[in-house]
XYZ file of C-alpha atoms in Angstrom:
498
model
C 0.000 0.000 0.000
C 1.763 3.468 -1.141
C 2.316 5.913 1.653
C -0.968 8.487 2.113
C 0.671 11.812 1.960
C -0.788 15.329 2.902
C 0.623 18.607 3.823
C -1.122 21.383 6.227
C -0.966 24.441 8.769
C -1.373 23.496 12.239
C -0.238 23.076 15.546
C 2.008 20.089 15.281
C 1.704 19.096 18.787
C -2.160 19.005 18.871
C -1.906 16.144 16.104
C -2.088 12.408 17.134
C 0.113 10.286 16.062
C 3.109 7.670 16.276
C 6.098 9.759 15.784
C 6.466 13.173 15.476
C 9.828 14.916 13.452
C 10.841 18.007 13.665
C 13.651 19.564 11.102
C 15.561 22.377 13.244
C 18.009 24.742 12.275
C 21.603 25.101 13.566
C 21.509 26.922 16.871
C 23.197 27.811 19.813
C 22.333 25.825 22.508
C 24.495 27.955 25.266
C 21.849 30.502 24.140
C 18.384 29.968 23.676
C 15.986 27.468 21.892
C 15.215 28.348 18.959
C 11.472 29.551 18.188
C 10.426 26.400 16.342
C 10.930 24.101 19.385
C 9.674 26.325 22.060
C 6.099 24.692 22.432
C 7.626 21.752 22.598
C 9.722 22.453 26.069
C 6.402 23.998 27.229
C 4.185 21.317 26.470
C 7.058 18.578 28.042
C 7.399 20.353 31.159
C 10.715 22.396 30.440
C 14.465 21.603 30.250
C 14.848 20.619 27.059
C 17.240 23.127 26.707
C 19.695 21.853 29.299
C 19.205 18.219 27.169
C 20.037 19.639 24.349
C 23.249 21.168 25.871
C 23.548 17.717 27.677
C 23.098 15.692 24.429
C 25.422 18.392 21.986
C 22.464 19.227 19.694
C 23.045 22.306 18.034
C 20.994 21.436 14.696
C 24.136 20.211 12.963
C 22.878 18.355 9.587
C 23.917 14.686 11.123
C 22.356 14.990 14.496
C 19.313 13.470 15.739
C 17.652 13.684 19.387
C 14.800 11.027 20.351
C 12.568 12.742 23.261
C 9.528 10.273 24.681
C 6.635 12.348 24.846
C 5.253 10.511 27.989
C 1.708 11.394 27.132
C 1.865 15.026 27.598
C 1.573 15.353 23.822
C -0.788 12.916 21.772
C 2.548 11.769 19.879
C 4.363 8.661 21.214
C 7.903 9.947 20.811
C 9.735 12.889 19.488
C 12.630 13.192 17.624
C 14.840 16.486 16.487
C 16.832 16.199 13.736
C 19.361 18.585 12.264
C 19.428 20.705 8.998
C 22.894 22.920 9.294
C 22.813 26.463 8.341
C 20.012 27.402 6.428
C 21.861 28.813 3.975
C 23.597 25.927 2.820
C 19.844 23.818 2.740
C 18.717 22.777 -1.295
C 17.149 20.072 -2.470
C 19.431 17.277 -1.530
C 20.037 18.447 2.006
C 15.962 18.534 2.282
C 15.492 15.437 0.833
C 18.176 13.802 3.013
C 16.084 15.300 6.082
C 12.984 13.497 4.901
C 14.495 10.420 3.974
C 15.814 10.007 7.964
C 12.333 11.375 9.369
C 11.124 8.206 7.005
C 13.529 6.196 8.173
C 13.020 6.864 12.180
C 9.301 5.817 11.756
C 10.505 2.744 10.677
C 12.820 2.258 13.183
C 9.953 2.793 15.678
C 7.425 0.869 14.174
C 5.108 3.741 13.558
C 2.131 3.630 11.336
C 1.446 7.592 11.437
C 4.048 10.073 11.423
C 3.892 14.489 11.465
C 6.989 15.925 10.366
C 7.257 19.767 10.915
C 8.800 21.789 8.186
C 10.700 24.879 9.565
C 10.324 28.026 7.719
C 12.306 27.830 4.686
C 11.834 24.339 3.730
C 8.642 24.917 2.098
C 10.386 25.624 -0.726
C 11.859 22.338 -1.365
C 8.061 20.081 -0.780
C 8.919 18.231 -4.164
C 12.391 16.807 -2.264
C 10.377 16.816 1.273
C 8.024 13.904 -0.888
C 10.902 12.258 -2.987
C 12.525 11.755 0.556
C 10.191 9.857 2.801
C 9.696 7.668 0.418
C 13.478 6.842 -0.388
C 13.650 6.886 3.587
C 10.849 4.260 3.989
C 11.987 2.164 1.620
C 12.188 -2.085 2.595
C 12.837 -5.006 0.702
C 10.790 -7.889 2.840
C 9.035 -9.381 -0.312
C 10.337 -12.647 0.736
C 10.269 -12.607 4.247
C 7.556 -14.628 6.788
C 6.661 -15.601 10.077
C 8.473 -13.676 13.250
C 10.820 -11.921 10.015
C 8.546 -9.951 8.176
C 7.457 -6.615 9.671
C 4.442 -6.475 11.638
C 3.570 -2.916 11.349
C 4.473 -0.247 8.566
C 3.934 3.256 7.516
C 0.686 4.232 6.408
C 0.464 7.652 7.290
C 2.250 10.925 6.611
C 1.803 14.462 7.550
C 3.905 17.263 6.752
C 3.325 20.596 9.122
C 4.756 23.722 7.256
C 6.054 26.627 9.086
C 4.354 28.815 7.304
C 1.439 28.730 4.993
C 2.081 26.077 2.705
C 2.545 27.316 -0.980
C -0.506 26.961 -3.700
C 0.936 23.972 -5.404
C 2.211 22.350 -2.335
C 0.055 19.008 -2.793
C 1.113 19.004 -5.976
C 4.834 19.260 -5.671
C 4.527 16.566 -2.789
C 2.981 14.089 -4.886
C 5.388 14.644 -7.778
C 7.846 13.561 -5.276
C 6.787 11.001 -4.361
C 6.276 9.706 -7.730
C 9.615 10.025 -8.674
C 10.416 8.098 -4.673
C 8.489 5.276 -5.713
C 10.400 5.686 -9.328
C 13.724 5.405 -7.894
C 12.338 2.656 -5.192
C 10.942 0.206 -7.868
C 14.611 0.236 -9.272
C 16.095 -0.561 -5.842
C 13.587 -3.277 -5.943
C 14.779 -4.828 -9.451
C 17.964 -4.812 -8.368
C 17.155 -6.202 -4.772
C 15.242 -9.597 -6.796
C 17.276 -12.812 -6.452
C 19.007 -13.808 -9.893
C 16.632 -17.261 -10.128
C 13.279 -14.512 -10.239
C 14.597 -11.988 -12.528
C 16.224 -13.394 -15.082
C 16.878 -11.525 -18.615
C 13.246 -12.474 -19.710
C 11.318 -11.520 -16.059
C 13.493 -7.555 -16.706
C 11.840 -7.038 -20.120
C 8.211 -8.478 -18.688
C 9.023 -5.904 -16.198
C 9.975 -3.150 -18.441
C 6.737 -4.186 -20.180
C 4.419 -3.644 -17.458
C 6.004 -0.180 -16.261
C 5.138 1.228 -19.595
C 2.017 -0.007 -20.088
C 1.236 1.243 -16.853
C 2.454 4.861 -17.975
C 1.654 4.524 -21.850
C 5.369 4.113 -22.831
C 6.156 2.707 -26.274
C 8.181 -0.625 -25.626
C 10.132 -2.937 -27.982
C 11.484 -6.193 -26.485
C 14.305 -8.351 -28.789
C 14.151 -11.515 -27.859
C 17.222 -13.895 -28.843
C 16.169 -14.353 -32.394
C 15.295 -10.876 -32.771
C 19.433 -10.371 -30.374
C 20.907 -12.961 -33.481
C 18.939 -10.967 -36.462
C 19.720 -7.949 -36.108
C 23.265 -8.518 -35.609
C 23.697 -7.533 -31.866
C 26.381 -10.353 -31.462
C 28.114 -9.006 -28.658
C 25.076 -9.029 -26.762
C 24.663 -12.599 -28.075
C 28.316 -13.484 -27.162
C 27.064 -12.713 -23.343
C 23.957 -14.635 -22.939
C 24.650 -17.750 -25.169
C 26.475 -19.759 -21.995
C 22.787 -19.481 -19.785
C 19.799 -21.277 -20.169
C 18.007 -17.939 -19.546
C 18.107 -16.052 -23.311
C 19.497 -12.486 -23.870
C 16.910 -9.871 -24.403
C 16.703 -6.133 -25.849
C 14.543 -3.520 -24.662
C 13.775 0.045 -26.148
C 11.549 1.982 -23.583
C 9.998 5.112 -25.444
C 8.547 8.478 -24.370
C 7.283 11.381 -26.951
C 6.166 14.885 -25.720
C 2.873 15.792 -27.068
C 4.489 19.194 -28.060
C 7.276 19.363 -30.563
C 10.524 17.531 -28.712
C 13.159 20.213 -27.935
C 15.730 17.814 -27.565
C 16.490 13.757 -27.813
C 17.807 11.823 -24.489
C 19.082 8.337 -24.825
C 20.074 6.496 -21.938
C 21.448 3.040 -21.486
C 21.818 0.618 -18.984
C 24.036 -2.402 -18.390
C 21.276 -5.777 -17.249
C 23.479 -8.655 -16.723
C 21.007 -10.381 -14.274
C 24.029 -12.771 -12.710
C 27.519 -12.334 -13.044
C 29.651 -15.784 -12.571
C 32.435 -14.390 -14.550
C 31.910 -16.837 -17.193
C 34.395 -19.081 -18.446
C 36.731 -16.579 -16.497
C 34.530 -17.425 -13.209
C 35.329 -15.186 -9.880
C 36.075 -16.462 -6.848
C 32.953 -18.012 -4.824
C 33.379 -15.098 -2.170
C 30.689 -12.159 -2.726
C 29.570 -13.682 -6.016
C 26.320 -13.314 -4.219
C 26.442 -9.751 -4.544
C 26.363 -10.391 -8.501
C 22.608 -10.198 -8.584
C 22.978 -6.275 -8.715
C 24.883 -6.590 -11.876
C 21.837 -5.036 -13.789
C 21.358 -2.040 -11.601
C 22.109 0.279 -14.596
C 18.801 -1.547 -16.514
C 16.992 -0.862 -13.313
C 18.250 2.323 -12.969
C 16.150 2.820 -16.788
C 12.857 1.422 -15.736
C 12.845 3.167 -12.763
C 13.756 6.451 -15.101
C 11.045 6.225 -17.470
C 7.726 5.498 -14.040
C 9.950 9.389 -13.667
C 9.541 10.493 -17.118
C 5.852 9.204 -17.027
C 5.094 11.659 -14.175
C 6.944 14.654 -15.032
C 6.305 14.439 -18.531
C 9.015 16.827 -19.934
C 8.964 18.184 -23.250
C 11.742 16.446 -24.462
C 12.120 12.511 -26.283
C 13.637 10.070 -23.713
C 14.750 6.954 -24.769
C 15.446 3.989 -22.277
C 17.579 1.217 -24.069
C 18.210 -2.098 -21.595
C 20.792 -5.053 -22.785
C 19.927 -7.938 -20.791
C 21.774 -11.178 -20.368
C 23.136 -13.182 -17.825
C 26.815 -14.342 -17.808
C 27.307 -18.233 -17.384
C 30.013 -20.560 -17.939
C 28.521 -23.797 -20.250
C 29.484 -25.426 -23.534
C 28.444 -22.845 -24.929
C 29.730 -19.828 -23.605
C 32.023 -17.428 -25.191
C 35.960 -18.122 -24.377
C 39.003 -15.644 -23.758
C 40.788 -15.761 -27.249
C 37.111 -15.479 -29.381
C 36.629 -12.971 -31.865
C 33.139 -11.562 -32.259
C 31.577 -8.843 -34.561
C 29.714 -6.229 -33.181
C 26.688 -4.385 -34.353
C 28.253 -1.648 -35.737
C 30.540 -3.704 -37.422
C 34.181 -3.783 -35.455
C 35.333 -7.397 -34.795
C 36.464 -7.394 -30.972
C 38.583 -9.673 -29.397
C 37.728 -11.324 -26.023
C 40.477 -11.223 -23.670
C 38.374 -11.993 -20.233
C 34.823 -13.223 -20.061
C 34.542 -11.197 -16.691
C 34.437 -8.363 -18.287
C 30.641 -8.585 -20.091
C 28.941 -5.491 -19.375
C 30.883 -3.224 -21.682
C 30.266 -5.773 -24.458
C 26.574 -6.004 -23.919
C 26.554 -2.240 -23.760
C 28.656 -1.710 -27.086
C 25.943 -3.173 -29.029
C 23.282 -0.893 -27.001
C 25.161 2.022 -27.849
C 25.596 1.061 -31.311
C 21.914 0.984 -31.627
C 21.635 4.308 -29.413
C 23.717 5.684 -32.154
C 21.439 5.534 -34.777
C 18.505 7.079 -33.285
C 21.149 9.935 -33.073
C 20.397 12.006 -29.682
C 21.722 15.301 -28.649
C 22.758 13.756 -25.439
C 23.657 9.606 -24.929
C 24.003 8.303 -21.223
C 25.094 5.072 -20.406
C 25.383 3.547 -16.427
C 26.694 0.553 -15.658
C 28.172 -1.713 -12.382
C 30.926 -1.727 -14.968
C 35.111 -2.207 -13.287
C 36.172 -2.467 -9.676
C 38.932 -0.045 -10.999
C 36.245 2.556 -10.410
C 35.873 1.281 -6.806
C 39.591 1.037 -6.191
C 39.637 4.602 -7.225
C 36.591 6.228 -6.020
C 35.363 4.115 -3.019
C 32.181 2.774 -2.378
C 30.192 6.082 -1.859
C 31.179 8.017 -5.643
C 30.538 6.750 -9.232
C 32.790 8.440 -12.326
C 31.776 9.912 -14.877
C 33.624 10.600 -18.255
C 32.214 12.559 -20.778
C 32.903 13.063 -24.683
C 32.695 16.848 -25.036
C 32.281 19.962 -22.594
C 28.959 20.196 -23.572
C 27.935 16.977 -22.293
C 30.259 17.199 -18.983
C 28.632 20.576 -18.375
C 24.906 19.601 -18.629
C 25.676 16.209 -16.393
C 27.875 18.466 -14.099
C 24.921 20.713 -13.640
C 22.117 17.946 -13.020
C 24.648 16.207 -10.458
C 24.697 19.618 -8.597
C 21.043 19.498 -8.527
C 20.459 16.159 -8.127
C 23.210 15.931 -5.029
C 24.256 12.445 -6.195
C 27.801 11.453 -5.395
C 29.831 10.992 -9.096
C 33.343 12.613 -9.970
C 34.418 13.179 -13.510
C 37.167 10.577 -14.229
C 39.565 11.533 -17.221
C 39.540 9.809 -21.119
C 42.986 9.536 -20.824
C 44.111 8.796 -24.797
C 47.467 7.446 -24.243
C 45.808 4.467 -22.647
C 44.002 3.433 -26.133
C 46.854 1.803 -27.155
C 45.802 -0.901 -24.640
C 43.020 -2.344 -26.234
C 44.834 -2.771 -29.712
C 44.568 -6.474 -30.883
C 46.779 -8.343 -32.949
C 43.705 -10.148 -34.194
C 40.654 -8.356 -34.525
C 39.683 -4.637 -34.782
C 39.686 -4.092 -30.982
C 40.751 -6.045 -27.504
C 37.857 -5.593 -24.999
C 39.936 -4.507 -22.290
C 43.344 -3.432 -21.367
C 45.738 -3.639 -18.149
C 44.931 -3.327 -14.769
C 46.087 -0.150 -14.064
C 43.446 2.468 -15.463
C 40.918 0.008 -15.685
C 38.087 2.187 -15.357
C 39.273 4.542 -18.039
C 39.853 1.721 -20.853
C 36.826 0.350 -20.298
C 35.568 3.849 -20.965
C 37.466 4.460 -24.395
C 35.868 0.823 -25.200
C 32.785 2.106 -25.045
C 33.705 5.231 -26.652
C 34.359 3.308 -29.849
C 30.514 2.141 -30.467
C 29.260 5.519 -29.761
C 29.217 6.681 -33.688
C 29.153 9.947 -34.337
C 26.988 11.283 -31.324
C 28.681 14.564 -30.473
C 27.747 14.456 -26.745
C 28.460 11.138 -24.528
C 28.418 10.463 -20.516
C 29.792 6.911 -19.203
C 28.552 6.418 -15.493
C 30.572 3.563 -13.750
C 27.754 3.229 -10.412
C 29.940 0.219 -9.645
C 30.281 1.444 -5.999
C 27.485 3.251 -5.161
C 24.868 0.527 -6.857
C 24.277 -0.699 -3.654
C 25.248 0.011 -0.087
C 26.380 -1.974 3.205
C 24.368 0.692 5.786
C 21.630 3.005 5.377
C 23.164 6.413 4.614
C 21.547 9.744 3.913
C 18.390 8.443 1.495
C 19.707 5.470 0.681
C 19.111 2.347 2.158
C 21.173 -1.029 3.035
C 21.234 -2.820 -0.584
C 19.874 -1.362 -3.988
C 20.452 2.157 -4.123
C 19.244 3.333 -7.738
C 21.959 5.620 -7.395
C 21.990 7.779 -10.611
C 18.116 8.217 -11.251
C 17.713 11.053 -9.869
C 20.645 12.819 -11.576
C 19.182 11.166 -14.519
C 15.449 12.928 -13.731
C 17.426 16.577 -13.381
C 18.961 16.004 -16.808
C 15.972 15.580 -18.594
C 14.380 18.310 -16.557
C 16.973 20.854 -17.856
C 17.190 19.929 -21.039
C 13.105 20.580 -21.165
C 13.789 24.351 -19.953
């Protein structure tokens, strides 16, 4: 059941419910409280101030106080959590604040929860709604018995400081559209390999945009062989699950101003292949299609925003398995846009699968191609767990993703196309190797890629290798599936509408 959402003017404290949140500014606690939290040491008695200086809350943006209410207020507990400076408080920082006011209410079991909005945030309500539902986000779908949660969220009720703006339902509910958007990727990627195979992604795909009236095309692996997507085919032919294609669709009923073509990497299991990895964390593998999530997830957004620009969602799905008839290190394959490619480790799939995508992207011939992809551990080794890299074609393109990242607040850094390294993936026999050393792993795979793109003037490789997924809850993202790159993804389209 989706969360119930409304936003009014009242006195928080007079409102009965679970939990109660409320989003305070930095302070001086040697001082005074500050105005917003006032009624609250009245109605409790008094001395919350001396807590506070107990406790070290001064309203820094990670700091969080849990107060019980001990039936003075018809709200079972409250909790104060910390925004910073207000001057430094956009869209990310308000989202973030939502996202942990959704999260606390889980943590406590609630099934209602107020959260007051201090004067200023009602600017941000669209973040306020994308949050708590990033920050409420669970994956229990298969657990039962004692496991699975007895109680969840049903309720939510945002008190603004002042009087909330005309379109303040409206902006709400747009976020939390583009929440549950980003959610139903995290979901996707969160499914065990034996549900969602290459076949269960595209049935997925399917429903999504029927559900939104999105055009769809789905390739099987006759459709994969025909059309000459043999790299694609290379991937899938060692499982008994088949390869398949999909080509999500959205047109603007107004004349497009621009063309968007994304792409994302859906290898549904990872063994490696013939080149199999080590048994320890191959669990994790089952997120190896979190850059085809990340597209589904990005065209439920599309649906709701409905810019006026064409968005195109293109998914290459396989899943990589060592059999009799898997590809081998030492094969030589064609690709779709014609450049023979040698295979030098069967580990490295995804930028195979995604040269024939891009191939394809190529000829519907956007103004702006994106690709995203769990693609090298080199990006790891150099960026940690918590930032994906970027690398972009042309300064165009790096300036329109560096702006929707600033909006967006997602963690990516732009990684250099470094050309000296192209000498790596030279073959003796073929037109291409499909990687090249160690060292600058990231960055080769990147000038692979680079190769299929055509002549498409403005490119952006993602490598959300890291950040895919996560080992703790963190700001709005959860332990497990992140869909880490939608929402930069969302801000894109939205400027390139403007």
């Amino acid at each position: 059941m989706p969360l119930s959402l409304s936003i009014r003017s009242a006195q928080p404290l007079e409102l009965e419910t679970d939990l109660t949140v409320f989003g305070v500014w930095a302070f001086d606690p040697s001082k005074k409280l500050p105005d917003a939290i006032k009624d609250v040491d009245e109605a409790l008695g008094g001395g919350l101030l001396a807590l506070l200086k107990k406790e070290e809350f001064s309203g820094k943006p990670d700091q969080s106080l849990s107060v019980p209410a001990l039936g003075r207020v018809p709200t079972g507990r409250i909790v104060f959590l910390g925004l910073g400076e207000r001057a430094n408080v956009k869209d990310p920082a308000t989202r973030t604040f939502a996202a942990k006011a959704g999260r606390a209410a889980v943590a406590d079991k609630a099934k209602s929860l107020v959260v007051v909005l201090p004067d200023g945030l009602e600017k941000y309500l669209r973040a306020v709604g994308e949050g708590i539902e990033l920050g409420t986000y669970r994956f229990t779908k298969y657990l039962t018995g004692d496991r699975r949660p007895k109680e969840s969220l049903e309720t939510v009720t945002f008190v603004a400081g002042k009087k909330a703006p005309a379109d303040a339902k409206k902006e709400i509910a747009l976020g939390q559209k583009i929440g549950q958007a980003v959610n139903l990727t995290r979901d996707l990627s969160n499914e065990p390999s034996n549900i969602l195979t290459p076949a269960a992604l595209a049935a997925e795909a399917q429903k999504v945009a029927k559900a939104n009236g999105l055009k769809i095309e789905v390739f099987d692996y006759k459709e994969i062989q025909k059309r000459g997507m043999h790299l694609l085919d290379a991937v899938g032919r060692g499982s008994a699950n088949e390869p398949r294609f999909v080509h999500i669709s959205y047109t603007p009923s107004k004349k497009a101003k621009k063309k968007l073509v994304f792409v994302g990497k859906g290898i549904t299991f990872d063994t490696g292949g013939i080149s199999i990895k080590p048994a320890a964390g191959m669990g994790e593998m089952k997120h190896d299609m979190s850059g085809a999530a990340n597209m589904v997830g990005l065209m439920a957004a599309v649906a709701a925003i409905k810019p006026n620009v064409e968005v195109h969602a293109l998914l290459a799905c396989a899943e990589n398995m060592p059999d009799g008839n898997a590809y081998r290190p030492g094969d030589v394959w064609p690709s779709l846009d014609g450049k023979s490619v040698e295979i030098i480790n069967t580990d490295a799939e995804g930028r195979l699968v995604l040269a024939d995508a891009l191939a394809y992207a190529a000829k519907l011939e956007p103004d702006l191609l994106v690709d995203n992809a769990t693609l090298t551990g080199a990006c790891i080794v150099a960026l940690g767990n918590t930032y994906s890299g970027w690398f972009a074609n042309s300064e165009d393109a790096a300036h329109e993703f560096s702006g929707a990242l600033k909006a967006s607040g997602e963690q990516m850094w732009r990684m250099p196309l470094i050309e000296d390294l192209r000498d790596q993936l030279k073959s003796d026999s073929a037109d291409l190797k499909h990687m090249g050393d160690r060292s600058g792993g990231s960055i080769t795979a990147a000038l692979f890629l680079r190769e299929f793109i055509g002549k498409t003037k403005n490119w952006v490789h993602a490598d959300i290798a890291g950040p895919a997924t996560s080992d703790r809850a963190s700001g709005w993202n959860p332990k497990g599936a992140t869909g880490h790159g939608v929402l930069t993804f969302v801000s894109l389209i939205e400027h390139a509408a403007k």
